[in-house]
Amino acid sequence: MGRRLVPLTLDNLKDLPQRCRSCVYWELDPVSGQAAVRAGRPGLEKEAWISAVLLEWGSCGRVVYVDDLPVGFVLYAPPAYVPRSTAFPTSPVSADAVQLMTAWIEPRFQGQGLGRVMVQTVAKDLIRRNVRAIEAFGHTRWKGPACVLPADHLLAVGFKTVRPHPTYPRLRLELRTTLSWKEDVEMALDRLLGAVQKEPVLRPL
């Protein structure tokens, strides 16, 4: 089974699930996101966002292929490029961190280590770019597929709560600690991304 992880670009954006290609939950603030949905142009807004981040900051995602079949992706960016993050009660994301926005793996390819490989690839990319940490907003009442990752899985893979909240705590993973991750933590990373078992849905704004 051949595996490839490639940077997300406008050329391979089509390989993301349809709902993800037209989801601007993180990319726009709540008011702008609602306007984009009403106007029927969230897909165009998604393309514009990716284009801007690539031009100004660089790679902001990875797409996973198994035997040339796209089976997963992860999206990340500095907080300045993630307007939705300011709407969370535990914002802002620290200035020295990059935000892990969302991630997904095709259900039938879960449990094969792809999540671990994907997150480690992101970590290595950010370490090379002198980023100190990854932060994410967790959901403590996660019930199913959503754009916000479950808090308990983030905690299980080594994230630590930096600002508690009953629903949306902000968590942080120091990137230098990834160099000493043990096998059990690596397996937990796979469970983190495997927890999202369906396509992320566009949440009501």
PDB file of C-alpha atoms in Angstrom, residues 26-182:
ATOM      1  CA  TRP A  26     -12.820  28.303  10.254  1.00  0.00           C
ATOM      2  CA  GLU A  27     -11.859  30.424   7.273  1.00  0.00           C
ATOM      3  CA  LEU A  28     -14.442  33.195   7.808  1.00  0.00           C
ATOM      4  CA  ASP A  29     -15.878  34.946  10.831  1.00  0.00           C
ATOM      5  CA  PRO A  30     -19.462  33.948  11.729  1.00  0.00           C
ATOM      6  CA  VAL A  31     -21.105  36.899   9.955  1.00  0.00           C
ATOM      7  CA  SER A  32     -19.057  36.556   6.754  1.00  0.00           C
ATOM      8  CA  GLY A  33     -19.494  32.782   6.786  1.00  0.00           C
ATOM      9  CA  GLN A  34     -23.250  33.089   6.999  1.00  0.00           C
ATOM     10  CA  ALA A  35     -23.235  35.619   4.155  1.00  0.00           C
ATOM     11  CA  ALA A  36     -21.124  33.300   1.992  1.00  0.00           C
ATOM     12  CA  VAL A  37     -23.523  30.421   2.549  1.00  0.00           C
ATOM     13  CA  ARG A  38     -26.557  32.573   1.754  1.00  0.00           C
ATOM     14  CA  ALA A  39     -24.883  33.783  -1.433  1.00  0.00           C
ATOM     15  CA  GLY A  40     -24.041  30.221  -2.471  1.00  0.00           C
ATOM     16  CA  ARG A  41     -20.308  30.877  -2.705  1.00  0.00           C
ATOM     17  CA  PRO A  42     -18.592  29.124   0.225  1.00  0.00           C
ATOM     18  CA  GLY A  43     -16.509  27.059  -2.213  1.00  0.00           C
ATOM     19  CA  LEU A  44     -15.116  30.197  -3.832  1.00  0.00           C
ATOM     20  CA  GLU A  45     -14.365  31.672  -0.420  1.00  0.00           C
ATOM     21  CA  LYS A  46     -12.514  28.482   0.516  1.00  0.00           C
ATOM     22  CA  GLU A  47     -10.360  28.725  -2.609  1.00  0.00           C
ATOM     23  CA  ALA A  48      -9.640  32.386  -1.958  1.00  0.00           C
ATOM     24  CA  TRP A  49      -8.599  31.631   1.613  1.00  0.00           C
ATOM     25  CA  ILE A  50      -6.235  28.822   0.618  1.00  0.00           C
ATOM     26  CA  SER A  51      -4.745  30.965  -2.129  1.00  0.00           C
ATOM     27  CA  ALA A  52      -4.105  33.862   0.260  1.00  0.00           C
ATOM     28  CA  VAL A  53      -2.537  31.699   2.968  1.00  0.00           C
ATOM     29  CA  LEU A  54      -0.305  29.891   0.473  1.00  0.00           C
ATOM     30  CA  LEU A  55       0.883  33.207  -0.944  1.00  0.00           C
ATOM     31  CA  GLU A  56       1.468  34.983   2.351  1.00  0.00           C
ATOM     32  CA  TRP A  57       2.461  32.203   4.766  1.00  0.00           C
ATOM     33  CA  GLY A  58       2.981  28.960   2.895  1.00  0.00           C
ATOM     34  CA  SER A  59       1.640  25.415   3.182  1.00  0.00           C
ATOM     35  CA  CYS A  60      -1.507  25.220   5.332  1.00  0.00           C
ATOM     36  CA  GLY A  61      -2.574  21.606   4.914  1.00  0.00           C
ATOM     37  CA  ARG A  62      -1.717  18.071   3.903  1.00  0.00           C
ATOM     38  CA  VAL A  63      -3.673  15.582   1.810  1.00  0.00           C
ATOM     39  CA  VAL A  64      -3.099  11.863   2.318  1.00  0.00           C
ATOM     40  CA  TYR A  65      -3.200   9.468  -0.629  1.00  0.00           C
ATOM     41  CA  VAL A  66      -3.167   5.682  -0.502  1.00  0.00           C
ATOM     42  CA  ASP A  67      -2.431   4.173  -3.894  1.00  0.00           C
ATOM     43  CA  ASP A  68      -3.394   7.549  -5.432  1.00  0.00           C
ATOM     44  CA  LEU A  69      -6.763   7.563  -3.644  1.00  0.00           C
ATOM     45  CA  PRO A  70      -7.320  10.624  -1.398  1.00  0.00           C
ATOM     46  CA  VAL A  71      -8.242   9.314   2.049  1.00  0.00           C
ATOM     47  CA  GLY A  72      -7.642  12.174   4.467  1.00  0.00           C
ATOM     48  CA  PHE A  73      -6.499  15.706   5.122  1.00  0.00           C
ATOM     49  CA  VAL A  74      -5.489  18.115   7.867  1.00  0.00           C
ATOM     50  CA  LEU A  75      -5.764  21.899   7.853  1.00  0.00           C
ATOM     51  CA  TYR A  76      -3.709  24.345   9.934  1.00  0.00           C
ATOM     52  CA  ALA A  77      -2.715  28.024   9.915  1.00  0.00           C
ATOM     53  CA  PRO A  78      -1.546  30.886  12.141  1.00  0.00           C
ATOM     54  CA  PRO A  79      -4.409  32.390  14.166  1.00  0.00           C
ATOM     55  CA  ALA A  80      -4.313  35.610  12.114  1.00  0.00           C
ATOM     56  CA  TYR A  81      -5.671  33.576   9.177  1.00  0.00           C
ATOM     57  CA  VAL A  82      -8.430  31.866  11.172  1.00  0.00           C
ATOM     58  CA  PRO A  83     -11.154  34.483  11.811  1.00  0.00           C
ATOM     59  CA  ARG A  84     -13.574  32.013  13.397  1.00  0.00           C
ATOM     60  CA  SER A  85     -11.156  31.373  16.245  1.00  0.00           C
ATOM     61  CA  THR A  86     -11.840  34.815  17.695  1.00  0.00           C
ATOM     62  CA  ALA A  87     -15.480  33.822  18.231  1.00  0.00           C
ATOM     63  CA  PHE A  88     -14.523  31.152  20.764  1.00  0.00           C
ATOM     64  CA  PRO A  89     -14.808  32.027  24.463  1.00  0.00           C
ATOM     65  CA  THR A  90     -11.256  30.766  25.080  1.00  0.00           C
ATOM     66  CA  SER A  91      -9.597  32.767  22.303  1.00  0.00           C
ATOM     67  CA  PRO A  92      -7.139  34.038  21.298  1.00  0.00           C
ATOM     68  CA  VAL A  93      -4.719  31.367  20.128  1.00  0.00           C
ATOM     69  CA  SER A  94      -1.206  32.196  21.349  1.00  0.00           C
ATOM     70  CA  ALA A  95       0.903  34.317  19.024  1.00  0.00           C
ATOM     71  CA  ASP A  96       3.696  31.718  18.967  1.00  0.00           C
ATOM     72  CA  ALA A  97       1.383  28.866  17.914  1.00  0.00           C
ATOM     73  CA  VAL A  98      -0.268  27.615  14.743  1.00  0.00           C
ATOM     74  CA  GLN A  99      -3.871  26.489  15.008  1.00  0.00           C
ATOM     75  CA  LEU A 100      -4.864  22.935  14.174  1.00  0.00           C
ATOM     76  CA  MET A 101      -8.176  23.721  12.516  1.00  0.00           C
ATOM     77  CA  THR A 102      -9.674  20.403  11.463  1.00  0.00           C
ATOM     78  CA  ALA A 103      -8.794  16.955  10.143  1.00  0.00           C
ATOM     79  CA  TRP A 104     -10.462  13.935   8.589  1.00  0.00           C
ATOM     80  CA  ILE A 105      -9.668  10.356   7.558  1.00  0.00           C
ATOM     81  CA  GLU A 106     -11.804   8.101   5.373  1.00  0.00           C
ATOM     82  CA  PRO A 107     -13.441   5.648   7.817  1.00  0.00           C
ATOM     83  CA  ARG A 108     -12.255   2.504   6.050  1.00  0.00           C
ATOM     84  CA  PHE A 109      -8.635   3.712   6.275  1.00  0.00           C
ATOM     85  CA  GLN A 110      -8.696   4.474   9.979  1.00  0.00           C
ATOM     86  CA  GLY A 111      -6.595   2.426  12.360  1.00  0.00           C
ATOM     87  CA  GLN A 112      -3.726   2.091   9.871  1.00  0.00           C
ATOM     88  CA  GLY A 113      -1.425   4.736  11.311  1.00  0.00           C
ATOM     89  CA  LEU A 114      -2.362   7.398   8.801  1.00  0.00           C
ATOM     90  CA  GLY A 115      -3.416   9.853  11.490  1.00  0.00           C
ATOM     91  CA  ARG A 116      -0.078   9.511  13.243  1.00  0.00           C
ATOM     92  CA  VAL A 117       1.844  10.010  10.017  1.00  0.00           C
ATOM     93  CA  MET A 118      -0.269  13.017   9.078  1.00  0.00           C
ATOM     94  CA  VAL A 119       0.113  14.848  12.388  1.00  0.00           C
ATOM     95  CA  GLN A 120       3.825  14.096  12.595  1.00  0.00           C
ATOM     96  CA  THR A 121       4.248  15.478   9.078  1.00  0.00           C
ATOM     97  CA  VAL A 122       2.539  18.692  10.147  1.00  0.00           C
ATOM     98  CA  ALA A 123       4.683  18.867  13.276  1.00  0.00           C
ATOM     99  CA  LYS A 124       7.894  18.448  11.285  1.00  0.00           C
ATOM    100  CA  ASP A 125       6.760  21.113   8.820  1.00  0.00           C
ATOM    101  CA  LEU A 126       6.088  23.588  11.624  1.00  0.00           C
ATOM    102  CA  ILE A 127       9.318  22.804  13.477  1.00  0.00           C
ATOM    103  CA  ARG A 128      11.251  23.620  10.301  1.00  0.00           C
ATOM    104  CA  ARG A 129       9.406  26.923  10.222  1.00  0.00           C
ATOM    105  CA  ASN A 130      10.402  27.692  13.825  1.00  0.00           C
ATOM    106  CA  VAL A 131       6.868  27.390  15.174  1.00  0.00           C
ATOM    107  CA  ARG A 132       6.862  26.592  18.886  1.00  0.00           C
ATOM    108  CA  ALA A 133       3.494  24.932  19.354  1.00  0.00           C
ATOM    109  CA  ILE A 134       0.169  23.762  17.955  1.00  0.00           C
ATOM    110  CA  GLU A 135      -3.020  24.945  19.611  1.00  0.00           C
ATOM    111  CA  ALA A 136      -6.581  23.821  19.051  1.00  0.00           C
ATOM    112  CA  PHE A 137     -10.051  24.436  20.382  1.00  0.00           C
ATOM    113  CA  GLY A 138     -11.497  21.214  21.708  1.00  0.00           C
ATOM    114  CA  HIS A 139     -15.134  20.248  22.131  1.00  0.00           C
ATOM    115  CA  THR A 140     -15.929  18.583  25.463  1.00  0.00           C
ATOM    116  CA  ARG A 141     -19.430  17.531  24.350  1.00  0.00           C
ATOM    117  CA  TRP A 142     -18.464  16.137  20.963  1.00  0.00           C
ATOM    118  CA  LYS A 143     -21.209  13.809  19.703  1.00  0.00           C
ATOM    119  CA  GLY A 144     -20.262  13.195  16.086  1.00  0.00           C
ATOM    120  CA  PRO A 145     -18.611  14.607  12.973  1.00  0.00           C
ATOM    121  CA  ALA A 146     -17.922  18.329  13.289  1.00  0.00           C
ATOM    122  CA  CYS A 147     -15.306  20.936  12.433  1.00  0.00           C
ATOM    123  CA  VAL A 148     -14.132  21.138  16.062  1.00  0.00           C
ATOM    124  CA  LEU A 149     -12.097  18.168  17.263  1.00  0.00           C
ATOM    125  CA  PRO A 150     -13.055  16.364  20.500  1.00  0.00           C
ATOM    126  CA  ALA A 151     -11.191  17.691  23.528  1.00  0.00           C
ATOM    127  CA  ASP A 152     -10.631  14.297  25.142  1.00  0.00           C
ATOM    128  CA  HIS A 153      -8.741  13.037  22.108  1.00  0.00           C
ATOM    129  CA  LEU A 154      -6.557  16.134  22.036  1.00  0.00           C
ATOM    130  CA  LEU A 155      -5.737  15.594  25.701  1.00  0.00           C
ATOM    131  CA  ALA A 156      -5.008  11.917  25.052  1.00  0.00           C
ATOM    132  CA  VAL A 157      -2.279  12.731  22.544  1.00  0.00           C
ATOM    133  CA  GLY A 158      -0.402  15.178  24.738  1.00  0.00           C
ATOM    134  CA  PHE A 159      -2.206  18.488  24.380  1.00  0.00           C
ATOM    135  CA  LYS A 160      -2.545  20.388  27.640  1.00  0.00           C
ATOM    136  CA  THR A 161      -5.332  22.772  28.544  1.00  0.00           C
ATOM    137  CA  VAL A 162      -4.111  26.361  28.587  1.00  0.00           C
ATOM    138  CA  ARG A 163      -7.525  27.954  29.036  1.00  0.00           C
ATOM    139  CA  PRO A 164     -10.316  25.810  30.472  1.00  0.00           C
ATOM    140  CA  HIS A 165     -13.967  26.062  29.472  1.00  0.00           C
ATOM    141  CA  PRO A 166     -16.929  23.707  30.016  1.00  0.00           C
ATOM    142  CA  THR A 167     -17.440  23.308  26.249  1.00  0.00           C
ATOM    143  CA  TYR A 168     -14.562  24.801  24.246  1.00  0.00           C
ATOM    144  CA  PRO A 169     -11.236  24.622  26.111  1.00  0.00           C
ATOM    145  CA  ARG A 170      -8.124  25.822  24.298  1.00  0.00           C
ATOM    146  CA  LEU A 171      -5.350  23.222  24.265  1.00  0.00           C
ATOM    147  CA  ARG A 172      -1.670  23.350  23.362  1.00  0.00           C
ATOM    148  CA  LEU A 173       0.994  20.914  22.218  1.00  0.00           C
ATOM    149  CA  GLU A 174       4.617  22.016  22.471  1.00  0.00           C
ATOM    150  CA  LEU A 175       6.216  20.928  19.215  1.00  0.00           C
ATOM    151  CA  ARG A 176       9.617  20.096  20.654  1.00  0.00           C
ATOM    152  CA  THR A 177       7.983  17.400  22.766  1.00  0.00           C
ATOM    153  CA  THR A 178       6.949  15.573  19.599  1.00  0.00           C
ATOM    154  CA  LEU A 179      10.543  14.435  19.218  1.00  0.00           C
ATOM    155  CA  SER A 180      10.090  12.149  22.223  1.00  0.00           C
ATOM    156  CA  TRP A 181       6.583  10.813  21.568  1.00  0.00           C
ATOM    157  CA  LYS A 182       6.218   7.174  22.524  1.00  0.00           C
TER     158      LYS A 182
END
